[in-house]
CSV table of C-alpha atoms in Angstrom, one decimal:
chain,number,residue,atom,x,y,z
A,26,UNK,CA,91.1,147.1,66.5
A,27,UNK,CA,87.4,146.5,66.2
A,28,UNK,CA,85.2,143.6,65.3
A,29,UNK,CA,83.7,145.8,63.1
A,30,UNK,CA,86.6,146.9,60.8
A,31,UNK,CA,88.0,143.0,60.6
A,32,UNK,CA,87.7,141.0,57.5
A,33,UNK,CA,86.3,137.9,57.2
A,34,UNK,CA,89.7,136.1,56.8
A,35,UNK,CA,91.2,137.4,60.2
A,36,UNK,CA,88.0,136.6,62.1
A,37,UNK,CA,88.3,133.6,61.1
A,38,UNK,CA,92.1,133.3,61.9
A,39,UNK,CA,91.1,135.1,65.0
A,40,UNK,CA,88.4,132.7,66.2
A,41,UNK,CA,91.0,129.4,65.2
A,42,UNK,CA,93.8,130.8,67.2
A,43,UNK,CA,90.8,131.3,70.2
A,44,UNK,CA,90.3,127.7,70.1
A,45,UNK,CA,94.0,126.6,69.8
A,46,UNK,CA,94.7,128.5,73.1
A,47,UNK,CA,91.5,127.4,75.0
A,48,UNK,CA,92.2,123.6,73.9
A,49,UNK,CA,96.0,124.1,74.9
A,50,UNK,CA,94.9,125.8,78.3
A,51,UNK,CA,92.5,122.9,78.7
A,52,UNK,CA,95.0,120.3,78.5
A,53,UNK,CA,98.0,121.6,80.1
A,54,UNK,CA,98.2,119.6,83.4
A,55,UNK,CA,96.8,115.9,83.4
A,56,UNK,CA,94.3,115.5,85.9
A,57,UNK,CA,93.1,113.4,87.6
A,58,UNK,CA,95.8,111.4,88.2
A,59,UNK,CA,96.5,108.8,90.5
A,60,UNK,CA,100.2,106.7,90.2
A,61,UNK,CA,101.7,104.1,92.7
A,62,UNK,CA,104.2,102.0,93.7
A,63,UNK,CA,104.1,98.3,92.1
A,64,UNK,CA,101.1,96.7,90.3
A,65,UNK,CA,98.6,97.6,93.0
A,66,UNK,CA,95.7,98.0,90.4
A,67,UNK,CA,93.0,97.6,93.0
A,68,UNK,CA,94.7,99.8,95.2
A,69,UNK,CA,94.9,102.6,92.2
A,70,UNK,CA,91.1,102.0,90.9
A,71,UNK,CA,89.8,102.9,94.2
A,72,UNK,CA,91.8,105.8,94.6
A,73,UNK,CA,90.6,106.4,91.0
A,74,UNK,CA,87.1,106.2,91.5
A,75,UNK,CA,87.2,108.6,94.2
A,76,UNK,CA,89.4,111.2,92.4
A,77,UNK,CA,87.5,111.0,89.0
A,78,UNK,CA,84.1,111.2,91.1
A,79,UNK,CA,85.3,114.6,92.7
A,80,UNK,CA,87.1,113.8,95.6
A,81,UNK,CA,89.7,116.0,97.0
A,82,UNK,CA,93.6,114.2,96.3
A,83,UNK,CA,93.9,113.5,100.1
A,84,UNK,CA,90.5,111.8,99.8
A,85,UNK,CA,91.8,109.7,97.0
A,86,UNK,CA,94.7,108.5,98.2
A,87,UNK,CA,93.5,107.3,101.4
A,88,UNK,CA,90.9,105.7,99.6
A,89,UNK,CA,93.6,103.6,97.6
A,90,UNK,CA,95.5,103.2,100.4
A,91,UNK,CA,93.2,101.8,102.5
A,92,UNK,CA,92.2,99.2,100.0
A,93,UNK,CA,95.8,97.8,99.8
A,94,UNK,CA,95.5,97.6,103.5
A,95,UNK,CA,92.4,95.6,103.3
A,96,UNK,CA,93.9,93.6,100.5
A,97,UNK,CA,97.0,92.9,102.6
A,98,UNK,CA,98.6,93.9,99.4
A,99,UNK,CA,102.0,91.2,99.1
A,100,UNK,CA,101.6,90.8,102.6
A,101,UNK,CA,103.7,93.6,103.6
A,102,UNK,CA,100.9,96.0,103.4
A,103,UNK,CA,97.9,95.8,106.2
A,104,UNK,CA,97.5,93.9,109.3
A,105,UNK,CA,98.4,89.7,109.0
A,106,UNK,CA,102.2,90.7,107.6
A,107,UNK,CA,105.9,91.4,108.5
A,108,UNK,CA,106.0,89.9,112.1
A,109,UNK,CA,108.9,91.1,114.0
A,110,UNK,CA,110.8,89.4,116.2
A,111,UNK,CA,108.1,88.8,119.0
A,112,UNK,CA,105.6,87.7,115.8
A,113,UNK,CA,103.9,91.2,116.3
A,114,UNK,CA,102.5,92.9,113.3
A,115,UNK,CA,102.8,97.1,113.5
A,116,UNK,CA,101.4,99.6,111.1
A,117,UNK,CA,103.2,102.5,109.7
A,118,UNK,CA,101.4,104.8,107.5
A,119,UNK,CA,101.4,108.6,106.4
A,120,UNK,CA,99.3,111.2,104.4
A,121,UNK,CA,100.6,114.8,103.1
A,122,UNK,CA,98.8,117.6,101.5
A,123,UNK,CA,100.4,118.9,98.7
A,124,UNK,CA,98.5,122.2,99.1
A,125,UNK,CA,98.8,123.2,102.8
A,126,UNK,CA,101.8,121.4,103.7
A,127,UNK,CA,100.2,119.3,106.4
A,128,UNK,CA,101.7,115.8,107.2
A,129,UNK,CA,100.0,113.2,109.3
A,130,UNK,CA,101.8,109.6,110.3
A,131,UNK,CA,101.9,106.8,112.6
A,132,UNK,CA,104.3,104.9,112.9
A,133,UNK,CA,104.7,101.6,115.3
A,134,UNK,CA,101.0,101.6,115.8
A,135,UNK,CA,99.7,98.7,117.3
A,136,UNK,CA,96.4,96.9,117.4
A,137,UNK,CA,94.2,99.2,115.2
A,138,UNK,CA,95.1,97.7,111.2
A,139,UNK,CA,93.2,101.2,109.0
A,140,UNK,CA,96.7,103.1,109.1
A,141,UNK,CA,95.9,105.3,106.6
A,142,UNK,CA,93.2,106.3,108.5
A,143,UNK,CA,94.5,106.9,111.3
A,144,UNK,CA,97.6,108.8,109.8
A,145,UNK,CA,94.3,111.5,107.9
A,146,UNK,CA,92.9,111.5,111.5
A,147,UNK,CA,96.6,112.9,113.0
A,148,UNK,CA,96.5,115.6,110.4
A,149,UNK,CA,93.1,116.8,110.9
A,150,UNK,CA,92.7,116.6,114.2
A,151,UNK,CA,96.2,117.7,115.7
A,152,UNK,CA,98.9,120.0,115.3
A,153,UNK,CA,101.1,117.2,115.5
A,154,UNK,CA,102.6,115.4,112.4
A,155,UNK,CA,103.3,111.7,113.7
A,156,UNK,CA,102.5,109.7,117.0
A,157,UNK,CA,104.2,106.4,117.6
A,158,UNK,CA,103.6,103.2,119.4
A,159,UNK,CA,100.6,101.8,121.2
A,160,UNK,CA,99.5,105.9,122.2
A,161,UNK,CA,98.8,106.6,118.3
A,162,UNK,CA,96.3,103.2,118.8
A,163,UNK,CA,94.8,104.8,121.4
A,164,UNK,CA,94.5,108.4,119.6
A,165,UNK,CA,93.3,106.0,116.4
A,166,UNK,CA,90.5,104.4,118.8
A,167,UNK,CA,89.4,107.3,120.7
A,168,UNK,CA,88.9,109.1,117.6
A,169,UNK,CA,86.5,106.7,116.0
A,170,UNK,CA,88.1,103.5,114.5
A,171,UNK,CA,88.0,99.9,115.3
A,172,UNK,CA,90.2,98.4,117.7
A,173,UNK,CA,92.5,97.0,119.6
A,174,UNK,CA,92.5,94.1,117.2
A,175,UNK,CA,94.8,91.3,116.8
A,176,UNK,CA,97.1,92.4,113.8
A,177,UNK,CA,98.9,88.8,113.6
A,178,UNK,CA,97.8,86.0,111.1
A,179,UNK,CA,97.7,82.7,110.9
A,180,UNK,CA,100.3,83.2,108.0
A,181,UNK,CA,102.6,86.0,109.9
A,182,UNK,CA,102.5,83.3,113.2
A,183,UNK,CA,103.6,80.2,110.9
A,184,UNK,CA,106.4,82.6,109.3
A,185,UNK,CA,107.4,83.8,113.2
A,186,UNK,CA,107.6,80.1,114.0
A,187,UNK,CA,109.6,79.0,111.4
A,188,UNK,CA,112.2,82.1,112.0
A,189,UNK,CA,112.5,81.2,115.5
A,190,UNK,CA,113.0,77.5,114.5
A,191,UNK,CA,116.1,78.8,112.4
A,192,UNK,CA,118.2,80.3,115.1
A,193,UNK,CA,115.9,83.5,114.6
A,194,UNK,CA,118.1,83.8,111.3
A,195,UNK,CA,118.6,86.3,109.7
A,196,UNK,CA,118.1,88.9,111.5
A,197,UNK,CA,118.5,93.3,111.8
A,198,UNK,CA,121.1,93.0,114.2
A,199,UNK,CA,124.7,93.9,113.9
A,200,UNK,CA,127.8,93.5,116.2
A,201,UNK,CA,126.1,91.5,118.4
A,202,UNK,CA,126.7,88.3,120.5
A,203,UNK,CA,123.2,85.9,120.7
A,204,UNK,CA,122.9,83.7,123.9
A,205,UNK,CA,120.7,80.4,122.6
A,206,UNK,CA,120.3,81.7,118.7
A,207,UNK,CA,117.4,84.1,119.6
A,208,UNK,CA,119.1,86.5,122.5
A,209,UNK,CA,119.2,87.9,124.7
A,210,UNK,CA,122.1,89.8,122.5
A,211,UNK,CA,125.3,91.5,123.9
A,212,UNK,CA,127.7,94.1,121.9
A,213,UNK,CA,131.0,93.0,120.8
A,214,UNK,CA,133.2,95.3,118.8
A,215,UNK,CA,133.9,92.8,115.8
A,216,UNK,CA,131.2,92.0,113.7
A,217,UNK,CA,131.4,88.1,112.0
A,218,UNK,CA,130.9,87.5,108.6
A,219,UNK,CA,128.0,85.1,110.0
A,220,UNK,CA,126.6,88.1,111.3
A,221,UNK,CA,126.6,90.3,108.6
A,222,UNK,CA,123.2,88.5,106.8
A,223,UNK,CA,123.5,90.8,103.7
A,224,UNK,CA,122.4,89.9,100.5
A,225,UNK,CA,125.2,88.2,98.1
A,226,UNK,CA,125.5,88.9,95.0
A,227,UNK,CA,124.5,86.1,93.9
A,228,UNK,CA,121.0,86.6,95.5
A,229,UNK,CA,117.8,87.2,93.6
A,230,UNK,CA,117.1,90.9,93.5
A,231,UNK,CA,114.2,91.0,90.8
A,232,UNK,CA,111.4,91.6,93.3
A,233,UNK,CA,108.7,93.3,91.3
A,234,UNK,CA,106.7,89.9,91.5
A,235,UNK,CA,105.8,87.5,94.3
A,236,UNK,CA,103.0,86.6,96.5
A,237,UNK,CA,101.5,87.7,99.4
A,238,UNK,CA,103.1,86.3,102.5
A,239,UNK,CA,105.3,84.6,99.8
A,240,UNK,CA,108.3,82.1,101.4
A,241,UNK,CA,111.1,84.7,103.1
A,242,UNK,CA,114.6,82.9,102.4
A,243,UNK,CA,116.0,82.5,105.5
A,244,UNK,CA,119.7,82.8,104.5
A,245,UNK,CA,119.5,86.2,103.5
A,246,UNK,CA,118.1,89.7,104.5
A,247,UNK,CA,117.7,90.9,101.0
A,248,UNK,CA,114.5,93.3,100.2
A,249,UNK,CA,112.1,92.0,98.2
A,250,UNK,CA,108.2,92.8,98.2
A,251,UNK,CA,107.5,89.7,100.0
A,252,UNK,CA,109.2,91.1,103.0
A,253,UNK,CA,110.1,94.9,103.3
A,254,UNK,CA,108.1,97.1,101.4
A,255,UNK,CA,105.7,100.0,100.9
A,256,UNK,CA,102.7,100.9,98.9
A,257,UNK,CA,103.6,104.7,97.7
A,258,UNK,CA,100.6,106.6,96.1
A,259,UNK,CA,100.2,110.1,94.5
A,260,UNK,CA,97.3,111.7,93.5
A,261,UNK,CA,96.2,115.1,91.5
A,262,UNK,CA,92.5,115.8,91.6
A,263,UNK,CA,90.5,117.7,89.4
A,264,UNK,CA,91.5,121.1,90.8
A,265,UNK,CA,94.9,120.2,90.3
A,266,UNK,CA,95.7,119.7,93.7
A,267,UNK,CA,98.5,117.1,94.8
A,268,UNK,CA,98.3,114.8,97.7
A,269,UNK,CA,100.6,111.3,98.3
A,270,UNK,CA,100.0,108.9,101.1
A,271,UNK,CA,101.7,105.5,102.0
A,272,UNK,CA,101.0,102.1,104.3
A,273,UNK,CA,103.3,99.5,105.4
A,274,UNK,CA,103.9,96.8,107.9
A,275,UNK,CA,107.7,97.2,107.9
A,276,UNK,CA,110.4,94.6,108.0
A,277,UNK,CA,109.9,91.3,108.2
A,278,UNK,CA,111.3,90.0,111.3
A,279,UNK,CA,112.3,94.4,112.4
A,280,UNK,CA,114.0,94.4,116.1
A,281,UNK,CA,110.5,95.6,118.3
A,282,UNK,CA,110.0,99.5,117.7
A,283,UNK,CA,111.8,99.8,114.4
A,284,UNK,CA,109.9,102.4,112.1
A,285,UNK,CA,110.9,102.8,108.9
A,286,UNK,CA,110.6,105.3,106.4
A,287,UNK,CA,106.6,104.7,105.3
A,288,UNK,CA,105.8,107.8,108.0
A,289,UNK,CA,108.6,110.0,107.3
A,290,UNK,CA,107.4,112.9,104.9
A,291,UNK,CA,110.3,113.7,102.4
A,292,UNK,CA,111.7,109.9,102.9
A,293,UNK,CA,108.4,107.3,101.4
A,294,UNK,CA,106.5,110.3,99.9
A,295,UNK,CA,106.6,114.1,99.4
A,296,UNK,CA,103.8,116.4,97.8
A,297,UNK,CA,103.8,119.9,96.7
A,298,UNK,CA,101.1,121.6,94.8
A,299,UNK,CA,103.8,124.4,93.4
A,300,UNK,CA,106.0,121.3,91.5
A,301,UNK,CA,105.0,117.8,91.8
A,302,UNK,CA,104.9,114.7,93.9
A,303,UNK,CA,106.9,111.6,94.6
A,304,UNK,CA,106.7,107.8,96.3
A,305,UNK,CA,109.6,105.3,97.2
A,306,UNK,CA,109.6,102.0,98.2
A,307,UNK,CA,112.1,99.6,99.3
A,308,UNK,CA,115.0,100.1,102.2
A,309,UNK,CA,114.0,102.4,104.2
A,310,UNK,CA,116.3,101.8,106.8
A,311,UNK,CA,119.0,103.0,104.0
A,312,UNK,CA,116.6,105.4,102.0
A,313,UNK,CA,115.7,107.6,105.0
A,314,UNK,CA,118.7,109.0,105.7
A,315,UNK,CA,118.7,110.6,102.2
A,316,UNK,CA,114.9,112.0,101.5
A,317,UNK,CA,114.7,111.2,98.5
A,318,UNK,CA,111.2,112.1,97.3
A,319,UNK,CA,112.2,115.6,98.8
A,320,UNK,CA,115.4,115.3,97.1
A,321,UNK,CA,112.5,114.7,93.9
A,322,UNK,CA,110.2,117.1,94.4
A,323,UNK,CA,112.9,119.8,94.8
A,324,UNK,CA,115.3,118.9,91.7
A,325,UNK,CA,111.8,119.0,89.6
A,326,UNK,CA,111.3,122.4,91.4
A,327,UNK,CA,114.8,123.5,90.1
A,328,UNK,CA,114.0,122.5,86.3
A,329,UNK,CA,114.8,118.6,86.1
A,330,UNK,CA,112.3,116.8,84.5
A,331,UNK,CA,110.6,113.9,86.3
A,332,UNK,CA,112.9,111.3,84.7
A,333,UNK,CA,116.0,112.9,85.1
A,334,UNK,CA,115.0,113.9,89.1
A,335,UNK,CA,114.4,110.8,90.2
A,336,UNK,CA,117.4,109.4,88.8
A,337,UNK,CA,119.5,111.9,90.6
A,338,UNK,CA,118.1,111.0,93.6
A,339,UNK,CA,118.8,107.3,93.5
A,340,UNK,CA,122.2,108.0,92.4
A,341,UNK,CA,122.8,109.6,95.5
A,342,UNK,CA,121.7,107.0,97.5
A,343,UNK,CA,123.7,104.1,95.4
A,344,UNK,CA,127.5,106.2,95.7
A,345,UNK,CA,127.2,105.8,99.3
A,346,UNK,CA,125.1,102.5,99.4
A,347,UNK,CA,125.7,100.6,96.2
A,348,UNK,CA,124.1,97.3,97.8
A,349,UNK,CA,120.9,99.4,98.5
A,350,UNK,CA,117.8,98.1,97.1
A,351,UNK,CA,114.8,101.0,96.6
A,352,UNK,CA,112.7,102.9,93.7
A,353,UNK,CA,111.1,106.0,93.2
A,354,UNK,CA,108.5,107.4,91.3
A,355,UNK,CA,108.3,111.3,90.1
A,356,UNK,CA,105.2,113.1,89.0
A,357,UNK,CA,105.3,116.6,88.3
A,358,UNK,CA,102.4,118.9,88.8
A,359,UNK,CA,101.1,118.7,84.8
A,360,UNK,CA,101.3,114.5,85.0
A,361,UNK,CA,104.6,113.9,83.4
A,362,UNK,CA,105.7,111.0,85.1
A,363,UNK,CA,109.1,108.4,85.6
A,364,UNK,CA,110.4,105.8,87.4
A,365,UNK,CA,113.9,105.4,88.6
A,366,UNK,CA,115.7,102.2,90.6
A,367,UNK,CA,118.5,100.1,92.1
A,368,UNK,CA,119.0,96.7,92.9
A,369,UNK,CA,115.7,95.8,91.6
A,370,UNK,CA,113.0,95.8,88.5
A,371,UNK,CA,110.8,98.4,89.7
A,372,UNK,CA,107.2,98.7,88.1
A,373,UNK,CA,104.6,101.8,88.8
A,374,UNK,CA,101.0,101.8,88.3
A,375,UNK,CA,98.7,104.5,86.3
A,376,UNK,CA,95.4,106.0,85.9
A,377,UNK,CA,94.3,109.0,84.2
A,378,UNK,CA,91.4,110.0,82.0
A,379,UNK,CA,92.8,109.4,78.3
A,380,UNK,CA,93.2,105.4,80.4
A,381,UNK,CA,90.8,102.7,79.9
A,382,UNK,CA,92.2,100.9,83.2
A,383,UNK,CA,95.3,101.0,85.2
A,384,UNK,CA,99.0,100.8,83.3
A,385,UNK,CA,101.9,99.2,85.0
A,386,UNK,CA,105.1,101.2,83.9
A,387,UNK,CA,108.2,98.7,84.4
A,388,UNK,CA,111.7,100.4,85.0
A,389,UNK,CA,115.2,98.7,85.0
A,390,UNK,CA,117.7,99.3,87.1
């Protein structure tokens, strides 16, 4: 029909319903966007302002990353954290673009602390999608960033000490006989209840607080913040595109060599631009064998919402591992967003646009 043979009324119904749909089209996906694992609100503002200034999502989140690395963030994120059982610190990190696909991690890296970095300079500078050990410190170095450095701190070496002063209890180790506490270790084929070191159930398991570096109890091997976890970060930029990238220093007191799942794309983080995004935290040693962020992304690619995927994905964990302590959060690709957990209170940070500052979202187990 044409303008010309409208009324008044229906151009005027005509121009409303214009509006409605260009305000609906406007605000149909929530970006930016950036979430993360615990209340890492320095970590998220960075990765904020770089996102709501116009930086690309895989800018963002290594921008928020690195921060919590700088900020040692609880002391198991960053170099000075986590010593293992020759009081070494290591780095494990990862970054994944949600658009191409592309994954780059270290994992075991030694002597260089920026792993974020160093993960972003594996995905744009090789067709590889992890390097390992002291070689990814030398890639890192050769490639521009500072090192070989120290990791230890005075506060990892005092922890170290202390462990070894205890018998080097507890430990990762399992059907093993110690000579002198501390090994060397030899196999047996019966595992002690000494050796076991699991958490009780009487144990503590409410670890969204604590310190940095804050006191490991040495009778148990239960996860906490203080000493096993993982900063887990997500981002949508302004075009819409997803990114997620994580940073650890792994286990407190990890057998030499151990990587966990922070540099394992589908295990600590998974992106994809098509559905959503997701980050986990807690035992990786338990959560990798499951992937659950890809277990996420793809039940939100099959219709769940957010919510309801990430609690599927935990639930598979805890029917094979109910002791299992670990957390996810979902995003999908319009910034409807949940939490799910077990073992622990889990708490998620925040930040979009209709925010004045970062929220902290707190989920029960």
């Amino acid at each position: 029909m044409a303008l010309r043979n409208l009324t008044l009324p229906n151009l005027l119904l005509l121009f409303s319903l214009s509006t409605v749909l260009a305000h609906l089209g406007q605000n149909s996906g929530q970006h930016p966007l950036v979430l993360s694992t615990w209340p890492f609100l320095d970590a998220v503002r960075a990765a904020w302002r770089a996102v709501d200034g116009g930086s690309s999502a895989v800018d963002a989140v290594v921008e928020g990353c690195s921060a919590c690395e700088e900020l040692r963030c609880d002391g198991t994120v960053g170099p000075g954290g986590s010593p293992d059982e020759n009081g070494e610190t290591t780095i494990d990190a990862l970054v994944m673009n949600g658009t191409t696909m592309e994954v780059g991690a270290v994992a075991a890296m030694r002597y260089v602390k920026d792993g974020i970095r160093a993960a972003k300079l594996v995905m744009e500078h090789t067709k590889h999608t992890l390097l390992v050990g002291e070689q990814a410190s030398v890639f890192a170095i050769s490639m521009g960033l500072p090192g070989p450095a120290n990791l230890s701190s005075s506060e990892s070496m005092e922890k170290w000490v202390k462990w070894k002063h205890n018998s080097c209890q507890p430990n990762f180790r399992k059907n093993v006989i110690p000579i002198n506490g501390c090994g060397p270790y030899h196999p047996t084929k019966i595992a002690s209840a000494e050796g076991d070191n699991s958490c009780g159930s009487s144990t503590e398991r409410t670890c969204s607080g604590g310190k940095p570096l804050g006191d490991f109890a040495l009778n148990t091997n239960c996860v906490s913040r203080d000493n096993h976890d993982t900063i887990s970060m997500a981002a949508i930029d302004k075009a819409g595109h997803i990114a997620v990238g994580t940073s650890t220093n792994g286990a407190t007191f990890k057998i030499p060599g151990r990587v966990g799942d922070g540099p394992i794309a589908g295990s600590s983080a998974y992106a994809d631009d098509e559905v959503g995004a997701c980050g986990a935290t807690g035992d990786g040693d338990i959560m990798m064998r499951f992937l659950p962020c890809y277990q996420v992304v793809e039940n939100m690619r099959l219709g769940m919402e957010p919510k309801r995927a990430a609690a599927d994905a935990i639930s598979r964990i805890a029917r094979k591992y109910p002791d299992f302590v670990g957390a996810v959060f979902a995003v999908d690709k319009n910034g409807i967003h949940a939490g799910a957990c077990h073992g622990w209170t889990f708490q998620y940070s925040v930040r979009s646009s209709d925010m004045k500052d970062v929220q902290v979202f707190k989920v029960l187990p």
